[in-house]
N, CA and C atoms as an extended XYZ file, in Angstrom:
354
Properties=species:S:1:pos:R:3:atomname:S:1:resname:S:1:resid:I:1 pbc="F F F"
N        84.428      102.546      127.207 N   UNK     1
C        83.002      102.479      127.037 CA  UNK     1
C        82.381      103.664      127.759 C   UNK     1
N        81.318      104.207      127.156 N   UNK     2
C        80.638      105.379      127.710 CA  UNK     2
C        79.219      104.990      128.119 C   UNK     2
N        78.721      105.658      129.158 N   UNK     3
C        77.406      105.355      129.703 CA  UNK     3
C        76.582      106.623      129.859 C   UNK     3
N        75.261      106.442      129.773 N   UNK     4
C        74.299      107.478      130.103 CA  UNK     4
C        73.399      106.891      131.186 C   UNK     4
N        73.319      107.567      132.315 N   UNK     5
C        72.592      107.062      133.477 CA  UNK     5
C        71.260      107.796      133.583 C   UNK     5
N        70.183      107.040      133.508 N   UNK     6
C        68.831      107.587      133.567 CA  UNK     6
C        68.560      108.212      134.937 C   UNK     6
N        67.607      109.122      134.957 N   UNK     7
C        67.246      109.835      136.184 CA  UNK     7
C        66.882      108.867      137.305 C   UNK     7
N        66.128      107.820      136.985 N   UNK     8
C        65.641      106.887      138.003 CA  UNK     8
C        66.747      106.035      138.630 C   UNK     8
N        67.913      105.997      138.007 N   UNK     9
C        69.017      105.168      138.512 CA  UNK     9
C        69.817      105.905      139.570 C   UNK     9
N        70.143      107.151      139.316 N   UNK    10
C        70.795      107.972      140.320 CA  UNK    10
C        72.291      108.177      140.150 C   UNK    10
N        72.761      109.160      140.884 N   UNK    11
C        74.146      109.608      140.787 CA  UNK    11
C        75.153      108.598      141.324 C   UNK    11
N        74.771      107.772      142.287 N   UNK    12
C        75.722      106.806      142.846 CA  UNK    12
C        76.256      105.874      141.761 C   UNK    12
N        75.406      105.495      140.822 N   UNK    13
C        75.846      104.633      139.718 CA  UNK    13
C        76.812      105.390      138.823 C   UNK    13
N        76.496      106.646      138.512 N   UNK    14
C        77.416      107.442      137.691 CA  UNK    14
C        78.761      107.583      138.388 C   UNK    14
N        78.748      107.888      139.653 N   UNK    15
C        79.990      108.050      140.408 CA  UNK    15
C        80.801      106.756      140.419 C   UNK    15
N        80.122      105.638      140.586 N   UNK    16
C        80.781      104.332      140.562 CA  UNK    16
C        81.456      104.098      139.205 C   UNK    16
N        80.753      104.378      138.116 N   UNK    17
C        81.310      104.182      136.776 CA  UNK    17
C        82.541      105.053      136.550 C   UNK    17
N        82.456      106.300      136.968 N   UNK    18
C        83.598      107.207      136.821 CA  UNK    18
C        84.777      106.702      137.639 C   UNK    18
N        84.516      106.240      138.851 N   UNK    19
C        85.572      105.693      139.705 CA  UNK    19
C        86.244      104.490      139.039 C   UNK    19
N        85.476      103.710      138.284 N   UNK    20
C        86.005      102.540      137.580 CA  UNK    20
C        86.709      102.911      136.271 C   UNK    20
N        86.727      104.200      135.927 N   UNK    21
C        87.441      104.654      134.737 CA  UNK    21
C        86.585      104.805      133.486 C   UNK    21
N        85.268      104.662      133.623 N   UNK    22
C        84.360      104.837      132.492 CA  UNK    22
C        83.920      106.292      132.397 C   UNK    22
N        83.518      106.687      131.219 N   UNK    23
C        82.912      108.001      131.039 CA  UNK    23
C        81.412      107.837      131.221 C   UNK    23
N        80.822      108.636      132.091 N   UNK    24
C        79.398      108.505      132.372 CA  UNK    24
C        78.774      109.878      132.574 C   UNK    24
N        77.590      110.026      132.017 N   UNK    25
C        76.824      111.261      132.173 CA  UNK    25
C        75.463      110.931      132.763 C   UNK    25
N        74.895      111.906      133.435 N   UNK    26
C        73.568      111.775      134.041 CA  UNK    26
C        72.539      112.500      133.188 C   UNK    26
N        71.435      111.853      132.909 N   UNK    27
C        70.337      112.515      132.204 CA  UNK    27
C        69.876      113.719      133.017 C   UNK    27
N        69.831      113.575      134.330 N   UNK    28
C        69.354      114.648      135.212 CA  UNK    28
C        70.169      115.929      135.075 C   UNK    28
N        71.433      115.819      134.701 N   UNK    29
C        72.264      117.011      134.533 CA  UNK    29
C        71.887      117.799      133.287 C   UNK    29
N        71.228      117.142      132.344 N   UNK    30
C        70.819      117.806      131.109 CA  UNK    30
C        69.369      118.272      131.201 C   UNK    30
N        68.460      117.321      131.402 N   UNK    31
C        67.032      117.637      131.495 CA  UNK    31
C        66.319      116.454      132.138 C   UNK    31
N        65.973      116.548      133.406 N   UNK    32
C        65.345      115.424      134.094 CA  UNK    32
C        63.957      115.060      133.551 C   UNK    32
N        63.389      115.914      132.722 N   UNK    33
C        62.070      115.640      132.144 CA  UNK    33
C        62.151      115.163      130.695 C   UNK    33
N        63.348      114.819      130.258 N   UNK    34
C        63.553      114.352      128.888 CA  UNK    34
C        62.738      113.078      128.640 C   UNK    34
N        62.171      112.956      127.450 N   UNK    35
C        61.377      111.765      127.124 CA  UNK    35
C        62.289      110.558      126.918 C   UNK    35
N        61.701      109.373      127.012 N   UNK    36
C        62.468      108.146      126.804 CA  UNK    36
C        63.082      108.118      125.410 C   UNK    36
N        62.339      108.549      124.418 N   UNK    37
C        62.850      108.573      123.050 CA  UNK    37
C        64.045      109.514      122.928 C   UNK    37
N        63.959      110.674      123.551 N   UNK    38
C        65.078      111.624      123.525 CA  UNK    38
C        66.308      111.041      124.230 C   UNK    38
N        66.091      110.354      125.335 N   UNK    39
C        67.203      109.751      126.082 CA  UNK    39
C        67.883      108.674      125.247 C   UNK    39
N        67.095      107.790      124.660 N   UNK    40
C        67.664      106.703      123.860 CA  UNK    40
C        68.375      107.242      122.625 C   UNK    40
N        67.829      108.282      122.029 N   UNK    41
C        68.469      108.917      120.865 CA  UNK    41
C        69.789      109.556      121.259 C   UNK    41
N        69.812      110.259      122.373 N   UNK    42
C        71.042      110.881      122.867 CA  UNK    42
C        72.104      109.809      123.111 C   UNK    42
N        71.724      108.751      123.796 N   UNK    43
C        72.680      107.676      124.082 CA  UNK    43
C        73.230      107.090      122.776 C   UNK    43
N        72.378      106.878      121.813 N   UNK    44
C        72.807      106.310      120.527 CA  UNK    44
C        73.753      107.266      119.794 C   UNK    44
N        73.400      108.539      119.748 N   UNK    45
C        74.230      109.522      119.041 CA  UNK    45
C        75.628      109.631      119.637 C   UNK    45
N        75.735      109.480      120.949 N   UNK    46
C        77.033      109.587      121.612 CA  UNK    46
C        77.650      108.215      121.900 C   UNK    46
N        77.050      107.153      121.372 N   UNK    47
C        77.551      105.775      121.556 CA  UNK    47
C        77.700      105.432      123.030 C   UNK    47
N        76.647      105.730      123.789 N   UNK    48
C        76.628      105.461      125.230 CA  UNK    48
C        75.658      104.332      125.539 C   UNK    48
N        76.054      103.445      126.415 N   UNK    49
C        75.159      102.420      126.922 CA  UNK    49
C        74.260      103.102      127.954 C   UNK    49
N        72.964      102.923      127.797 N   UNK    50
C        72.004      103.513      128.723 CA  UNK    50
C        71.795      102.567      129.901 C   UNK    50
N        71.824      103.120      131.112 N   UNK    51
C        71.517      102.354      132.316 CA  UNK    51
C        70.217      102.918      132.881 C   UNK    51
N        69.235      102.043      133.047 N   UNK    52
C        67.910      102.486      133.460 CA  UNK    52
C        67.213      101.426      134.304 C   UNK    52
N        66.135      101.819      134.953 N   UNK    53
C        65.256      100.892      135.642 CA  UNK    53
C        63.995      100.658      134.810 C   UNK    53
N        63.800      101.480      133.819 N   UNK    54
C        62.568      101.586      133.044 CA  UNK    54
C        62.467      100.535      131.941 C   UNK    54
N        61.372       99.792      131.916 N   UNK    55
C        61.177       98.768      130.891 CA  UNK    55
C        60.786       99.353      129.537 C   UNK    55
N        60.367      100.601      129.498 N   UNK    56
C        59.940      101.214      128.242 CA  UNK    56
C        61.061      101.287      127.208 C   UNK    56
N        62.300      101.301      127.638 N   UNK    57
C        63.411      101.372      126.683 CA  UNK    57
C        63.530      100.084      125.875 C   UNK    57
N        63.213       98.962      126.489 N   UNK    58
C        63.194       97.709      125.750 CA  UNK    58
C        62.130       97.724      124.669 C   UNK    58
N        60.962       98.265      124.997 N   UNK    59
C        59.883       98.374      124.014 CA  UNK    59
C        60.294       99.299      122.869 C   UNK    59
N        60.922      100.419      123.189 N   UNK    60
C        61.380      101.331      122.128 CA  UNK    60
C        62.392      100.640      121.218 C   UNK    60
N        63.298       99.895      121.807 N   UNK    61
C        64.349       99.236      121.023 CA  UNK    61
C        63.798       98.096      120.190 C   UNK    61
N        62.939       97.274      120.757 N   UNK    62
C        62.510       96.057      120.072 CA  UNK    62
C        61.207       96.206      119.292 C   UNK    62
N        60.222       96.845      119.875 N   UNK    63
C        58.929       96.951      119.199 CA  UNK    63
C        58.888       98.093      118.193 C   UNK    63
N        59.511       99.214      118.554 N   UNK    64
C        59.499      100.380      117.670 CA  UNK    64
C        60.720      100.388      116.757 C   UNK    64
N        61.808       99.774      117.199 N   UNK    65
C        63.017       99.718      116.385 CA  UNK    65
C        63.913      100.938      116.498 C   UNK    65
N        63.812      101.659      117.614 N   UNK    66
C        64.672      102.820      117.832 CA  UNK    66
C        66.105      102.332      118.010 C   UNK    66
N        67.058      102.882      117.246 N   UNK    67
C        68.448      102.440      117.392 CA  UNK    67
C        69.004      102.796      118.767 C   UNK    67
N        69.913      101.966      119.246 N   UNK    68
C        70.521      102.197      120.552 CA  UNK    68
C        71.954      101.677      120.527 C   UNK    68
N        72.710      102.087      121.534 N   UNK    69
C        74.110      101.664      121.653 CA  UNK    69
C        74.278      100.643      122.777 C   UNK    69
N        73.174      100.047      123.215 N   UNK    70
C        73.184       99.094      124.311 CA  UNK    70
C        72.416       99.646      125.494 C   UNK    70
N        71.793       98.749      126.233 N   UNK    71
C        70.984       99.147      127.388 CA  UNK    71
C        71.219       98.138      128.507 C   UNK    71
N        71.400       98.652      129.715 N   UNK    72
C        71.397       97.827      130.921 CA  UNK    72
C        70.148       98.215      131.698 C   UNK    72
N        69.275       97.238      131.900 N   UNK    73
C        68.044       97.469      132.644 CA  UNK    73
C        68.141       96.797      134.007 C   UNK    73
N        67.796       97.544      135.047 N   UNK    74
C        67.818       97.033      136.417 CA  UNK    74
C        66.430       97.179      137.048 C   UNK    74
N        65.388       96.603      136.414 N   UNK    75
C        64.035       96.796      136.955 CA  UNK    75
C        63.850       96.049      138.272 C   UNK    75
N        63.169       96.680      139.179 N   UNK    76
C        62.844       96.073      140.478 CA  UNK    76
C        64.076       95.636      141.274 C   UNK    76
N        65.196       96.270      141.012 N   UNK    77
C        66.409       95.976      141.773 CA  UNK    77
C        66.512       97.002      142.894 C   UNK    77
N        66.552       96.545      144.142 N   UNK    78
C        66.680       97.494      145.254 CA  UNK    78
C        67.949       98.341      145.106 C   UNK    78
N        67.850       99.569      145.528 N   UNK    79
C        68.960      100.521      145.392 CA  UNK    79
C        70.279       99.948      145.916 C   UNK    79
N        70.256       99.259      147.044 N   UNK    80
C        71.483       98.737      147.648 CA  UNK    80
C        72.100       97.594      146.838 C   UNK    80
N        71.354       96.978      145.914 N   UNK    81
C        71.874       95.871      145.101 CA  UNK    81
C        72.338       96.322      143.720 C   UNK    81
N        72.018       97.540      143.314 N   UNK    82
C        72.311       97.989      141.950 CA  UNK    82
C        73.799       97.967      141.622 C   UNK    82
N        74.624       98.481      142.513 N   UNK    83
C        76.068       98.511      142.248 CA  UNK    83
C        76.633       97.101      142.133 C   UNK    83
N        76.197       96.228      142.996 N   UNK    84
C        76.675       94.840      142.981 CA  UNK    84
C        76.318       94.155      141.650 C   UNK    84
N        75.084       94.319      141.212 N   UNK    85
C        74.653       93.687      139.968 CA  UNK    85
C        75.295       94.341      138.749 C   UNK    85
N        75.469       95.652      138.805 N   UNK    86
C        76.149       96.336      137.705 CA  UNK    86
C        77.590       95.851      137.585 C   UNK    86
N        78.246       95.633      138.704 N   UNK    87
C        79.617       95.105      138.703 CA  UNK    87
C        79.667       93.743      138.008 C   UNK    87
N        78.691       92.903      138.257 N   UNK    88
C        78.635       91.587      137.600 CA  UNK    88
C        78.491       91.757      136.093 C   UNK    88
N        77.611       92.649      135.679 N   UNK    89
C        77.413       92.889      134.244 CA  UNK    89
C        78.698       93.390      133.605 C   UNK    89
N        79.349       94.357      134.223 N   UNK    90
C        80.571       94.930      133.648 CA  UNK    90
C        81.727       93.934      133.648 C   UNK    90
N        81.748       93.039      134.592 N   UNK    91
C        82.813       92.045      134.681 CA  UNK    91
C        82.625       90.912      133.676 C   UNK    91
N        81.388       90.470      133.503 N   UNK    92
C        81.146       89.257      132.719 CA  UNK    92
C        80.487       89.473      131.354 C   UNK    92
N        79.890       90.644      131.137 N   UNK    93
C        79.096       90.827      129.920 CA  UNK    93
C        79.482       92.074      129.118 C   UNK    93
N        80.700       92.534      129.291 N   UNK    94
C        81.160       93.726      128.583 CA  UNK    94
C        81.144       93.521      127.070 C   UNK    94
N        81.502       92.333      126.604 N   UNK    95
C        81.504       92.057      125.166 CA  UNK    95
C        80.099       92.190      124.590 C   UNK    95
N        79.113       91.690      125.301 N   UNK    96
C        77.725       91.818      124.829 CA  UNK    96
C        77.318       93.282      124.747 C   UNK    96
N        77.732       94.083      125.727 N   UNK    97
C        77.425       95.515      125.695 CA  UNK    97
C        78.109       96.193      124.511 C   UNK    97
N        79.336       95.797      124.227 N   UNK    98
C        80.046       96.377      123.091 CA  UNK    98
C        79.344       96.054      121.774 C   UNK    98
N        78.555       94.975      121.770 N   UNK    99
C        77.785       94.585      120.583 CA  UNK    99
C        76.358       95.130      120.646 C   UNK    99
N        76.126       96.079      121.544 N   UNK   100
C        74.864       96.803      121.669 CA  UNK   100
C        73.692       95.917      122.095 C   UNK   100
N        73.941       95.012      123.006 N   UNK   101
C        72.889       94.159      123.549 CA  UNK   101
C        72.045       94.937      124.559 C   UNK   101
N        70.880       94.399      124.832 N   UNK   102
C        70.069       94.868      125.951 CA  UNK   102
C        70.208       93.807      127.038 C   UNK   102
N        70.699       94.228      128.187 N   UNK   103
C        70.914       93.314      129.301 CA  UNK   103
C        69.943       93.683      130.415 C   UNK   103
N        69.131       92.717      130.804 N   UNK   104
C        68.154       92.931      131.870 CA  UNK   104
C        68.587       92.114      133.073 C   UNK   104
N        68.692       92.782      134.211 N   UNK   105
C        69.115       92.137      135.450 CA  UNK   105
C        67.959       92.219      136.437 C   UNK   105
N        67.519       91.048      136.883 N   UNK   106
C        66.433       90.982      137.864 CA  UNK   106
C        66.817       89.997      138.956 C   UNK   106
N        67.126       90.497      140.123 N   UNK   107
C        67.369       89.659      141.303 CA  UNK   107
C        68.183       88.406      141.004 C   UNK   107
N        69.340       88.604      140.456 N   UNK   108
C        70.245       87.490      140.224 CA  UNK   108
C        70.122       86.828      138.872 C   UNK   108
N        69.079       87.116      138.114 N   UNK   109
C        68.928       86.574      136.767 CA  UNK   109
C        69.360       87.635      135.765 C   UNK   109
N        70.158       87.212      134.807 N   UNK   110
C        70.632       88.144      133.788 CA  UNK   110
C        70.194       87.619      132.427 C   UNK   110
N        69.463       88.444      131.700 N   UNK   111
C        69.005       88.090      130.367 CA  UNK   111
C        69.663       89.020      129.361 C   UNK   111
N        70.289       88.441      128.361 N   UNK   112
C        70.965       89.210      127.322 CA  UNK   112
C        70.192       89.040      126.023 C   UNK   112
N        69.766       90.150      125.461 N   UNK   113
C        69.099       90.131      124.168 CA  UNK   113
C        70.026       90.829      123.181 C   UNK   113
N        70.581       90.077      122.236 N   UNK   114
C        71.496       90.680      121.266 CA  UNK   114
C        70.803       91.729      120.410 C   UNK   114
N        71.574       92.648      119.904 N   UNK   115
C        71.052       93.676      118.999 CA  UNK   115
C        70.405       92.987      117.804 C   UNK   115
N        69.257       93.483      117.385 N   UNK   116
C        68.581       92.933      116.242 CA  UNK   116
C        67.612       91.811      116.581 C   UNK   116
N        67.578       91.412      117.856 N   UNK   117
C        66.658       90.366      118.297 CA  UNK   117
C        65.626       91.019      119.196 C   UNK   117
N        64.411       90.617      119.083 N   UNK   118
C        63.418       91.200      119.956 CA  UNK   118
C        62.128       90.607      119.676 C   UNK   118
């Protein structure tokens, strides 16, 4: 599985994913000022799950209908908890990600929205 890590998430998440054997790229390495639409399009074209803190990606996927390859949202998650919660998602919800779900993690609550639902 491949990932694209949004600027707001940071390099520690990318490094963690690479350490776990995943392929991961940072938006910041390409263009830190890239628009949300450009980021989601890039992730979709390269079949990468986007990891972000930004709720706007859910709106693009569900309200606008922009295609995506899956999204993990970590809104309002303190930096020190992000790796722990991401580990839970990767351990228990990998199948949902492979089916291009949007997974939102908020302080211990995990909401999975399957592709095509919104």
